[in-house]
Coordinates of C-alpha atoms in Angstrom, one line a residue:
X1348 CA 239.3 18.3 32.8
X1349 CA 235.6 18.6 32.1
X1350 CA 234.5 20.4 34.9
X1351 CA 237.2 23.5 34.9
X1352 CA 235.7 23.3 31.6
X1353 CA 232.2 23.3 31.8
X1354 CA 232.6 26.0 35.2
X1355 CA 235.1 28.2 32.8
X1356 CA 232.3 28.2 30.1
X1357 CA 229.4 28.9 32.9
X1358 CA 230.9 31.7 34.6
X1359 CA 231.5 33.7 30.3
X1360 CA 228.2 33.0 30.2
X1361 CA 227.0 34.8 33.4
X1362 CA 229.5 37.5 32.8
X1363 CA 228.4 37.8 29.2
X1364 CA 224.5 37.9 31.0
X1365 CA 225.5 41.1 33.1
X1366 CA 227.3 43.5 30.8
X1367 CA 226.1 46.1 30.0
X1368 CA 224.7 47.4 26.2
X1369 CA 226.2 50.7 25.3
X1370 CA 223.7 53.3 25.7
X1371 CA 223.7 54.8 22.7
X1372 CA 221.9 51.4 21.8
X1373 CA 219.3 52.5 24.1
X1374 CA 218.3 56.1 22.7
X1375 CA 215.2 56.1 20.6
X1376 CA 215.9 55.3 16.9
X1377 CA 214.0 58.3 14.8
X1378 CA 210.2 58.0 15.0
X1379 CA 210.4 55.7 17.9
X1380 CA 208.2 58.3 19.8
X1381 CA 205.3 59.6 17.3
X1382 CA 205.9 63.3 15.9
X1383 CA 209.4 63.5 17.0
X1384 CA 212.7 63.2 14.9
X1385 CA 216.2 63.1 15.4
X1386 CA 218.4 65.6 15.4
X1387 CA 221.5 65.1 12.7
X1388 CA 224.9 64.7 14.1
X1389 CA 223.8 65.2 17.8
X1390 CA 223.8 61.9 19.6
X1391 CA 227.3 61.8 21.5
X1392 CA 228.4 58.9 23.9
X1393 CA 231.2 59.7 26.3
X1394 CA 232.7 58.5 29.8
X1395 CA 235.0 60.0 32.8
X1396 CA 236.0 63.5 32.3
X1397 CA 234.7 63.6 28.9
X1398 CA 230.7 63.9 30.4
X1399 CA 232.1 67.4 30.0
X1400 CA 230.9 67.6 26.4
X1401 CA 227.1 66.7 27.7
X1402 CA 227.5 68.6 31.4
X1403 CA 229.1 71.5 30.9
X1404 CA 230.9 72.1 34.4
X1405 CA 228.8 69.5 36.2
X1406 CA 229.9 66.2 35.2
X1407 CA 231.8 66.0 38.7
X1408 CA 228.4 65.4 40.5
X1409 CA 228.0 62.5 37.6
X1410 CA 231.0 61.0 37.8
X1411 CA 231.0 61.0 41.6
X1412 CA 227.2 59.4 41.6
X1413 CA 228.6 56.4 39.7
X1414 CA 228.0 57.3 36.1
X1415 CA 230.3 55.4 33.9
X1416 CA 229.0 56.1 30.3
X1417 CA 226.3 58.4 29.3
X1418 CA 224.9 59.1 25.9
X1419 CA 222.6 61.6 24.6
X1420 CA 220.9 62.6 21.7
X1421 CA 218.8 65.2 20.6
X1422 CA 214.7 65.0 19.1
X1423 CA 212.9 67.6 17.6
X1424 CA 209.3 68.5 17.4
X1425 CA 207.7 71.7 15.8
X1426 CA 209.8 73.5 17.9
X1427 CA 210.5 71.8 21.0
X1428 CA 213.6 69.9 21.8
X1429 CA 213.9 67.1 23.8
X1430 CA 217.2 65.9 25.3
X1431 CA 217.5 62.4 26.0
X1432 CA 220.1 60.7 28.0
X1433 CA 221.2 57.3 28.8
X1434 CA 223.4 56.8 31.9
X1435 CA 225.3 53.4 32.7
X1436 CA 226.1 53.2 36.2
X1437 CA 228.6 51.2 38.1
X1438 CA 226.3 49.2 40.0
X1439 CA 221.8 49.1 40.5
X1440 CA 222.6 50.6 43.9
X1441 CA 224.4 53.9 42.3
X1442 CA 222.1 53.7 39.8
X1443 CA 218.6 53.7 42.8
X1444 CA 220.9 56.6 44.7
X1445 CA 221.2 58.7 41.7
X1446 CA 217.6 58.5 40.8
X1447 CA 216.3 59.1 44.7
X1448 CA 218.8 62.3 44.2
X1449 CA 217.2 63.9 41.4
X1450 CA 213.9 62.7 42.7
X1451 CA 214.7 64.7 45.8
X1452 CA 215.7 67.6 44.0
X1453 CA 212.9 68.3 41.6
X1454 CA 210.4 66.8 44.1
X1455 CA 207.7 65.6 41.9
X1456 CA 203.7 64.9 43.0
X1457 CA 203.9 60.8 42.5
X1458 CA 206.6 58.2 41.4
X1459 CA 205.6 55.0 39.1
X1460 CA 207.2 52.3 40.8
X1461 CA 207.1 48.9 38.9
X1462 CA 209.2 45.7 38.9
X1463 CA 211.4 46.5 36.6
X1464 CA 211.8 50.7 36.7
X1465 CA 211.2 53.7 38.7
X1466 CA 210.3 56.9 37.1
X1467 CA 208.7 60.4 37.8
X1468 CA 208.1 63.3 35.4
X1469 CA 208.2 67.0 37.1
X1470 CA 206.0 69.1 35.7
X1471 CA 207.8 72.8 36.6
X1472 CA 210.5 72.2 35.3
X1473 CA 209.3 69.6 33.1
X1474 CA 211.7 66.7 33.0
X1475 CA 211.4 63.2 33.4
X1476 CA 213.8 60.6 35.4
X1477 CA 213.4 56.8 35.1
X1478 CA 215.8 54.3 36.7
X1479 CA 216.0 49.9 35.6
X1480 CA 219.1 48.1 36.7
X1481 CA 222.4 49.6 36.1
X1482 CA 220.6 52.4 33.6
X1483 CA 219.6 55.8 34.9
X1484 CA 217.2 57.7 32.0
X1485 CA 216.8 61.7 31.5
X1486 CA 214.2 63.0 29.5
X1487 CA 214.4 66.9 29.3
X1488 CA 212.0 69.2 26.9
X1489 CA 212.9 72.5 25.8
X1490 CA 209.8 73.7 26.9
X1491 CA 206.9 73.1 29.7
X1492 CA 203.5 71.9 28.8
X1493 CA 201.0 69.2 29.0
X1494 CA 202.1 67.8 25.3
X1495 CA 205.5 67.7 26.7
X1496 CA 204.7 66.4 29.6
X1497 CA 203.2 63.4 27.9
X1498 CA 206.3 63.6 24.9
X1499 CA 208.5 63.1 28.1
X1500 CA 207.2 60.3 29.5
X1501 CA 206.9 58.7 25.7
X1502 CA 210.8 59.0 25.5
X1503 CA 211.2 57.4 29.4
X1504 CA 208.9 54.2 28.1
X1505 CA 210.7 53.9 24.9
X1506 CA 213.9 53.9 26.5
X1507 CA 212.7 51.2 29.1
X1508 CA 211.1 49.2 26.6
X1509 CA 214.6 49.1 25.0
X1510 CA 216.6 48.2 28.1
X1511 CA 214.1 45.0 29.1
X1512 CA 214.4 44.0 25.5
X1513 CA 218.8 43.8 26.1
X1514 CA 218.2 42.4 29.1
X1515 CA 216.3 39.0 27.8

């Protein structure tokens, strides 16, 4: 009887070890990244057909990619806006494909591949992918710009820092 036990309790504990946090957890809390703020009433978390409310039209390319949950919120700063948002993918794999996708699409001069992530910001249009485990990270400013190029990549670490901190 002990040892159903003690497998019963290991194998909760490894599931318990894989799932995911919701990524609304992940979004920057207000100040996270200096200068910027959130905006009231605009973070939104959704999943299936309901991506709708964050891709208006597209969320068909989401949902087909693997995107299982996706969560977004909104910072502000003079007056640029930048749209974060937190995907949770149904496996690393779909979230790796997803990333080389966009990374094909908006073709940026280098990638910063580490251990733990992958990212690249493009600078026209400026935007700013990152990928770690199951979590695939958009970083979008309202406008272009060396400050926002920078402001992007702050919101990408943040976000990263957040997911390696769920994941110890």
């Amino acid at each position: 009887m002990k040892k159903p036990a003690l497998l019963f309790t290991l194998i909760i504990l490894a599931v318990a070890a894989t799932a995911a946090v919701a990524p609304s957890k992940l979004l920057p809390a207000n100040g996270d990244v200096k200068g910027w703020n959130r905006v009231d009433g605009a973070r939104i978390e959704v999943k299936g057909e309901n991506l709708t409310e964050i891709y208006n039209g597209g969320y068909k390319l989401y949902l087909d990619n693997g995107v299982t949950v996706a969560a977004r919120d909104l910072y502000m700063k003079d007056n640029v806006v930048m749209e974060v948002t937190v995907h949770t993918m149904k496996s690393k794999d779909a979230a790796n494909k997803f990333f080389e996708y966009w990374r094909k699409e908006y073709n940026p001069q280098a990638i910063d591949k580490q251990k733990t992530y992958s990212m690249f910001i493009s600078r026209k249009p400026a935007v700013g992918w990152m990928v770690s485990g199951i979590y695939l990270v958009s970083a979008v400013p309202s406008k272009d710009g060396e400050q926002q190029i920078k402001d992007t990549k702050a919101f990408l670490h943040q976000v990263r820092k957040k997911i390696e901190t769920a994941q110890k």
